Amino acid sequence: MKQILLIDLHSASHELFHQLTAQGYYVHQVNNAFDALIKMETLTLEAILLDFAVPKMDSFWLLIARRAPTPIIVIADANSELERINALELGADDYLSQPVNVRELQLRLNILKRRTQIPVNDITEQQVRFDDVNYTVHLVDKPLILTKTEYRLFKYLYERQGVVVTKAELQQRVLHKELGRFDRNLDMHISNTRRKLVKGNLPRDLINTVRGQGYSFSF
């Protein structure tokens, strides 16, 4: 389920909360900068909706928010040109005025996603570098920081591009144990890796699931 962080003080946000939920989003609503930063660090978010009226969500906090690859859309009470320019200068990706039209919000999110995500076909082998010391994969100069096991799985699949690698093989060669009937440990590592790809605005489809067989890596 797609997750959105809503940082807002206004009662009108309750209506937006329910509208987004009805569209299939899981909305995390906070009313202060501290809780917002915690959510940003721990969740894989589709977008951050930010109200400038929230205390400390001024230039300093917005600049901190820019560390995240997640699109940031500022929401304001009125369609103020000065506030819109200020928000964009501080690093916001877009600006909407209240009341928010959910359909328009979805369209803007789709546009932002297309702008920020690197298409699979745009990545070549020359743009992939492996750092065996820090368990980091550099994809088009974007670092993908993984755990040791995630890194080894990613590299093993990468070195066998286009080949379907069975779960049993990955379990033996990378995790060094037999695949149990109800063992989901491998699936968990793959799922976590895909989540990190999405969080870094990288295509999760680099690792493909081949139903009933295993996984494959392909650009």
mmCIF file of C-alpha atoms in Angstrom:
data_model
loop_
_atom_site.group_PDB
_atom_site.id
_atom_site.type_symbol
_atom_site.label_atom_id
_atom_site.label_comp_id
_atom_site.label_asym_id
_atom_site.label_seq_id
_atom_site.Cartn_x
_atom_site.Cartn_y
_atom_site.Cartn_z
ATOM 1 C CA MET A 1 0.000 0.000 0.000
ATOM 2 C CA LYS A 2 1.305 3.462 -0.925
ATOM 3 C CA GLN A 3 2.138 5.596 2.097
ATOM 4 C CA ILE A 4 1.830 9.361 2.424
ATOM 5 C CA LEU A 5 3.056 11.589 5.231
ATOM 6 C CA LEU A 6 0.638 14.435 6.006
ATOM 7 C CA ILE A 7 2.113 17.218 8.151
ATOM 8 C CA ASP A 8 -0.793 19.515 8.937
ATOM 9 C CA LEU A 9 -2.489 21.449 11.764
ATOM 10 C CA HIS A 10 -5.791 22.312 10.130
ATOM 11 C CA SER A 11 -9.114 20.554 10.615
ATOM 12 C CA ALA A 12 -9.501 20.527 6.842
ATOM 13 C CA SER A 13 -6.752 17.925 6.740
ATOM 14 C CA HIS A 14 -9.161 15.380 8.244
ATOM 15 C CA GLU A 15 -11.190 15.488 5.033
ATOM 16 C CA LEU A 16 -8.007 15.086 2.973
ATOM 17 C CA PHE A 17 -6.993 12.184 5.210
ATOM 18 C CA HIS A 18 -10.250 10.331 4.507
ATOM 19 C CA GLN A 19 -10.153 11.120 0.782
ATOM 20 C CA LEU A 20 -6.621 9.766 0.422
ATOM 21 C CA THR A 21 -7.503 6.683 2.457
ATOM 22 C CA ALA A 22 -10.480 6.054 0.187
ATOM 23 C CA GLN A 23 -8.089 6.146 -2.792
ATOM 24 C CA GLY A 24 -5.998 3.353 -1.293
ATOM 25 C CA TYR A 25 -3.271 5.363 0.432
ATOM 26 C CA TYR A 26 -2.070 4.734 3.977
ATOM 27 C CA VAL A 27 -1.787 8.209 5.493
ATOM 28 C CA HIS A 28 0.528 8.951 8.424
ATOM 29 C CA GLN A 29 -0.615 12.236 9.955
ATOM 30 C CA VAL A 30 1.607 14.289 12.276
ATOM 31 C CA ASN A 31 1.446 17.883 13.476
ATOM 32 C CA ASN A 32 5.056 18.693 14.297
ATOM 33 C CA ALA A 33 8.487 18.615 12.689
ATOM 34 C CA PHE A 34 10.034 16.144 15.131
ATOM 35 C CA ASP A 35 7.488 13.389 14.442
ATOM 36 C CA ALA A 36 7.673 14.168 10.744
ATOM 37 C CA LEU A 37 11.425 13.576 10.626
ATOM 38 C CA ILE A 38 11.042 10.254 12.459
ATOM 39 C CA LYS A 39 8.472 9.095 9.893
ATOM 40 C CA MET A 40 10.729 10.197 7.045
ATOM 41 C CA GLU A 41 13.596 8.114 8.397
ATOM 42 C CA THR A 42 11.571 4.958 9.045
ATOM 43 C CA LEU A 43 8.998 4.763 6.228
ATOM 44 C CA THR A 44 9.025 4.335 2.466
ATOM 45 C CA LEU A 45 6.804 7.224 1.425
ATOM 46 C CA GLU A 46 5.050 8.052 -1.829
ATOM 47 C CA ALA A 47 4.954 11.741 -0.921
ATOM 48 C CA ILE A 48 5.145 14.295 1.883
ATOM 49 C CA LEU A 49 2.295 16.811 2.123
ATOM 50 C CA LEU A 50 3.492 19.763 4.151
ATOM 51 C CA ASP A 51 1.626 22.707 5.672
ATOM 52 C CA PHE A 52 3.835 25.768 6.175
ATOM 53 C CA ALA A 53 1.770 26.682 9.241
ATOM 54 C CA VAL A 54 3.171 23.769 11.258
ATOM 55 C CA PRO A 55 5.638 25.144 13.846
ATOM 56 C CA LYS A 56 9.271 24.887 12.757
ATOM 57 C CA MET A 57 8.344 23.729 9.247
ATOM 58 C CA ASP A 58 10.135 26.790 7.912
ATOM 59 C CA SER A 59 13.227 26.956 5.731
ATOM 60 C CA PHE A 60 15.437 25.041 8.164
ATOM 61 C CA TRP A 61 13.111 22.064 8.447
ATOM 62 C CA LEU A 62 12.251 22.019 4.782
ATOM 63 C CA LEU A 63 15.921 21.914 3.908
ATOM 64 C CA ILE A 64 16.322 18.917 6.229
ATOM 65 C CA ALA A 65 13.381 17.289 4.471
ATOM 66 C CA ARG A 66 15.208 17.678 1.157
ATOM 67 C CA ARG A 67 17.595 14.919 2.219
ATOM 68 C CA ALA A 68 14.809 12.473 1.435
ATOM 69 C CA PRO A 69 14.155 11.538 -2.197
ATOM 70 C CA THR A 70 10.426 11.665 -1.477
ATOM 71 C CA PRO A 71 8.472 14.370 -3.354
ATOM 72 C CA ILE A 72 7.440 17.251 -1.069
ATOM 73 C CA ILE A 73 4.224 19.133 -1.839
ATOM 74 C CA VAL A 74 3.432 22.251 0.174
ATOM 75 C CA ILE A 75 -0.213 22.887 1.101
ATOM 76 C CA ALA A 76 -1.430 26.378 1.998
ATOM 77 C CA ASP A 77 -4.727 28.066 2.880
ATOM 78 C CA ALA A 78 -4.717 30.490 -0.022
ATOM 79 C CA ASN A 79 -3.197 30.516 -3.480
ATOM 80 C CA SER A 80 -0.543 33.041 -2.501
ATOM 81 C CA GLU A 81 2.017 33.636 -5.234
ATOM 82 C CA LEU A 82 4.586 34.844 -2.684
ATOM 83 C CA GLU A 83 4.187 31.737 -0.533
ATOM 84 C CA ARG A 84 4.309 29.473 -3.585
ATOM 85 C CA ILE A 85 7.578 31.045 -4.767
ATOM 86 C CA ASN A 86 8.991 30.830 -1.240
ATOM 87 C CA ALA A 87 8.115 27.127 -1.000
ATOM 88 C CA LEU A 88 9.695 26.300 -4.351
ATOM 89 C CA GLU A 89 12.837 28.307 -3.526
ATOM 90 C CA LEU A 90 13.221 26.333 -0.290
ATOM 91 C CA GLY A 91 13.129 23.038 -2.168
ATOM 92 C CA ALA A 92 9.500 21.933 -2.359
ATOM 93 C CA ASP A 93 8.638 19.950 -5.486
ATOM 94 C CA ASP A 94 5.136 21.362 -5.879
ATOM 95 C CA TYR A 95 2.479 23.577 -4.272
ATOM 96 C CA LEU A 96 -1.276 23.187 -3.747
ATOM 97 C CA SER A 97 -3.813 25.433 -2.070
ATOM 98 C CA GLN A 98 -6.676 24.365 0.187
ATOM 99 C CA PRO A 99 -9.081 22.730 -0.365
ATOM 100 C CA VAL A 100 -6.968 20.045 -2.059
ATOM 101 C CA ASN A 101 -8.478 18.246 -5.026
ATOM 102 C CA VAL A 102 -7.381 14.622 -4.543
ATOM 103 C CA ARG A 103 -7.544 13.876 -8.264
ATOM 104 C CA GLU A 104 -5.234 16.810 -9.014
ATOM 105 C CA LEU A 105 -2.930 15.679 -6.213
ATOM 106 C CA GLN A 106 -2.715 12.176 -7.720
ATOM 107 C CA LEU A 107 -1.880 13.584 -11.152
ATOM 108 C CA ARG A 108 0.862 15.777 -9.717
ATOM 109 C CA LEU A 109 2.293 12.829 -7.768
ATOM 110 C CA ASN A 110 2.416 10.750 -10.947
ATOM 111 C CA ILE A 111 4.252 13.547 -12.771
ATOM 112 C CA LEU A 112 6.757 13.948 -9.931
ATOM 113 C CA LYS A 113 7.349 10.207 -9.820
ATOM 114 C CA ARG A 114 8.103 10.090 -13.550
ATOM 115 C CA ARG A 115 10.549 12.974 -13.158
ATOM 116 C CA THR A 116 12.480 11.519 -10.213
ATOM 117 C CA GLN A 117 12.521 7.775 -10.884
ATOM 118 C CA ILE A 118 15.198 6.430 -13.188
ATOM 119 C CA PRO A 119 13.676 4.117 -15.823
ATOM 120 C CA VAL A 120 15.134 0.628 -15.939
ATOM 121 C CA ASN A 121 16.210 1.101 -19.571
ATOM 122 C CA ASP A 122 18.273 4.162 -18.618
ATOM 123 C CA ILE A 123 20.627 2.102 -16.448
ATOM 124 C CA THR A 124 23.585 0.414 -18.128
ATOM 125 C CA GLU A 125 26.264 -1.925 -16.801
ATOM 126 C CA GLN A 126 28.791 0.916 -16.956
ATOM 127 C CA GLN A 127 26.668 2.841 -14.437
ATOM 128 C CA VAL A 128 26.665 0.070 -11.823
ATOM 129 C CA ARG A 129 29.488 -0.085 -9.260
ATOM 130 C CA PHE A 130 29.823 -2.405 -6.279
ATOM 131 C CA ASP A 131 31.448 -1.419 -2.987
ATOM 132 C CA ASP A 132 32.239 -4.713 -1.242
ATOM 133 C CA VAL A 133 33.526 -2.951 1.869
ATOM 134 C CA ASN A 134 30.456 -0.831 2.640
ATOM 135 C CA TYR A 135 27.877 -3.164 1.025
ATOM 136 C CA THR A 136 26.756 -0.361 -1.277
ATOM 137 C CA VAL A 137 25.704 -0.523 -4.912
ATOM 138 C CA HIS A 138 26.066 2.690 -6.936
ATOM 139 C CA LEU A 139 23.421 2.894 -9.654
ATOM 140 C CA VAL A 140 23.790 5.934 -11.929
ATOM 141 C CA ASP A 141 25.725 7.584 -9.069
ATOM 142 C CA LYS A 142 22.877 6.925 -6.629
ATOM 143 C CA PRO A 143 24.066 4.900 -3.618
ATOM 144 C CA LEU A 144 21.976 1.902 -2.594
ATOM 145 C CA ILE A 145 23.056 1.021 0.952
ATOM 146 C CA LEU A 146 22.271 -2.603 1.799
ATOM 147 C CA THR A 147 22.861 -5.083 4.561
ATOM 148 C CA LYS A 148 25.566 -7.694 3.973
ATOM 149 C CA THR A 149 23.026 -10.358 2.973
ATOM 150 C CA GLU A 150 21.003 -7.996 0.741
ATOM 151 C CA TYR A 151 24.215 -6.886 -0.953
ATOM 152 C CA ARG A 152 25.362 -10.443 -1.639
ATOM 153 C CA LEU A 153 21.929 -11.389 -3.037
ATOM 154 C CA PHE A 154 21.850 -8.318 -5.276
ATOM 155 C CA LYS A 155 25.369 -8.957 -6.606
ATOM 156 C CA TYR A 156 24.723 -12.676 -7.143
ATOM 157 C CA LEU A 157 21.622 -11.937 -9.226
ATOM 158 C CA TYR A 158 23.370 -9.088 -11.079
ATOM 159 C CA GLU A 159 26.214 -11.394 -12.125
ATOM 160 C CA ARG A 160 23.618 -13.732 -13.645
ATOM 161 C CA GLN A 161 21.578 -11.164 -15.586
ATOM 162 C CA GLY A 162 18.682 -12.570 -17.567
ATOM 163 C CA VAL A 163 18.935 -15.964 -15.867
ATOM 164 C CA VAL A 164 16.232 -17.209 -13.518
ATOM 165 C CA VAL A 165 17.983 -18.174 -10.279
ATOM 166 C CA THR A 166 15.999 -20.578 -8.145
ATOM 167 C CA LYS A 167 15.275 -19.858 -4.510
ATOM 168 C CA ALA A 168 17.055 -23.059 -3.567
ATOM 169 C CA GLU A 169 20.246 -21.881 -5.293
ATOM 170 C CA LEU A 170 20.126 -18.453 -3.664
ATOM 171 C CA GLN A 171 19.439 -20.049 -0.310
ATOM 172 C CA GLN A 172 22.463 -22.364 -0.642
ATOM 173 C CA ARG A 173 24.970 -20.090 -2.395
ATOM 174 C CA VAL A 174 24.184 -16.820 -0.598
ATOM 175 C CA LEU A 175 22.443 -17.668 2.681
ATOM 176 C CA HIS A 176 24.391 -20.929 3.056
ATOM 177 C CA LYS A 177 21.521 -23.105 4.196
ATOM 178 C CA GLU A 178 18.864 -25.337 2.743
ATOM 179 C CA LEU A 179 15.533 -23.865 1.662
ATOM 180 C CA GLY A 180 12.838 -24.939 4.101
ATOM 181 C CA ARG A 181 9.250 -25.490 3.072
ATOM 182 C CA PHE A 182 7.970 -22.523 5.056
ATOM 183 C CA ASP A 183 11.157 -20.470 4.942
ATOM 184 C CA ARG A 184 10.441 -16.838 3.971
ATOM 185 C CA ASN A 185 13.830 -15.425 4.965
ATOM 186 C CA LEU A 186 14.989 -15.089 1.351
ATOM 187 C CA ASP A 187 11.750 -13.385 0.285
ATOM 188 C CA MET A 188 12.136 -10.924 3.159
ATOM 189 C CA HIS A 189 15.634 -9.909 2.026
ATOM 190 C CA ILE A 190 14.448 -9.419 -1.565
ATOM 191 C CA SER A 191 11.448 -7.402 -0.370
ATOM 192 C CA ASN A 192 13.677 -5.159 1.783
ATOM 193 C CA THR A 193 16.034 -4.593 -1.155
ATOM 194 C CA ARG A 194 13.154 -3.585 -3.423
ATOM 195 C CA ARG A 195 11.877 -1.229 -0.744
ATOM 196 C CA LYS A 196 15.265 0.463 -0.625
ATOM 197 C CA LEU A 197 15.303 0.751 -4.421
ATOM 198 C CA VAL A 198 11.944 2.521 -4.344
ATOM 199 C CA LYS A 199 13.014 4.781 -1.489
ATOM 200 C CA GLY A 200 16.030 5.834 -3.535
ATOM 201 C CA ASN A 201 13.876 6.516 -6.603
ATOM 202 C CA LEU A 202 15.381 3.518 -8.362
ATOM 203 C CA PRO A 203 13.323 0.938 -10.273
ATOM 204 C CA ARG A 204 12.245 -1.978 -8.070
ATOM 205 C CA ASP A 205 11.859 -4.063 -11.251
ATOM 206 C CA LEU A 206 15.614 -4.575 -11.445
ATOM 207 C CA ILE A 207 14.873 -7.716 -9.429
ATOM 208 C CA ASN A 208 12.029 -9.684 -10.987
ATOM 209 C CA THR A 209 9.999 -12.462 -9.416
ATOM 210 C CA VAL A 210 9.493 -15.479 -11.669
ATOM 211 C CA ARG A 211 6.485 -17.196 -10.151
ATOM 212 C CA GLY A 212 7.130 -20.747 -9.065
ATOM 213 C CA GLN A 213 10.822 -20.580 -9.993
ATOM 214 C CA GLY A 214 12.831 -17.816 -8.342
ATOM 215 C CA TYR A 215 14.288 -14.409 -9.176
ATOM 216 C CA SER A 216 16.101 -12.760 -12.060
ATOM 217 C CA PHE A 217 17.984 -9.508 -12.568
ATOM 218 C CA SER A 218 17.428 -7.457 -15.702
ATOM 219 C CA PHE A 219 17.759 -3.841 -16.875
#
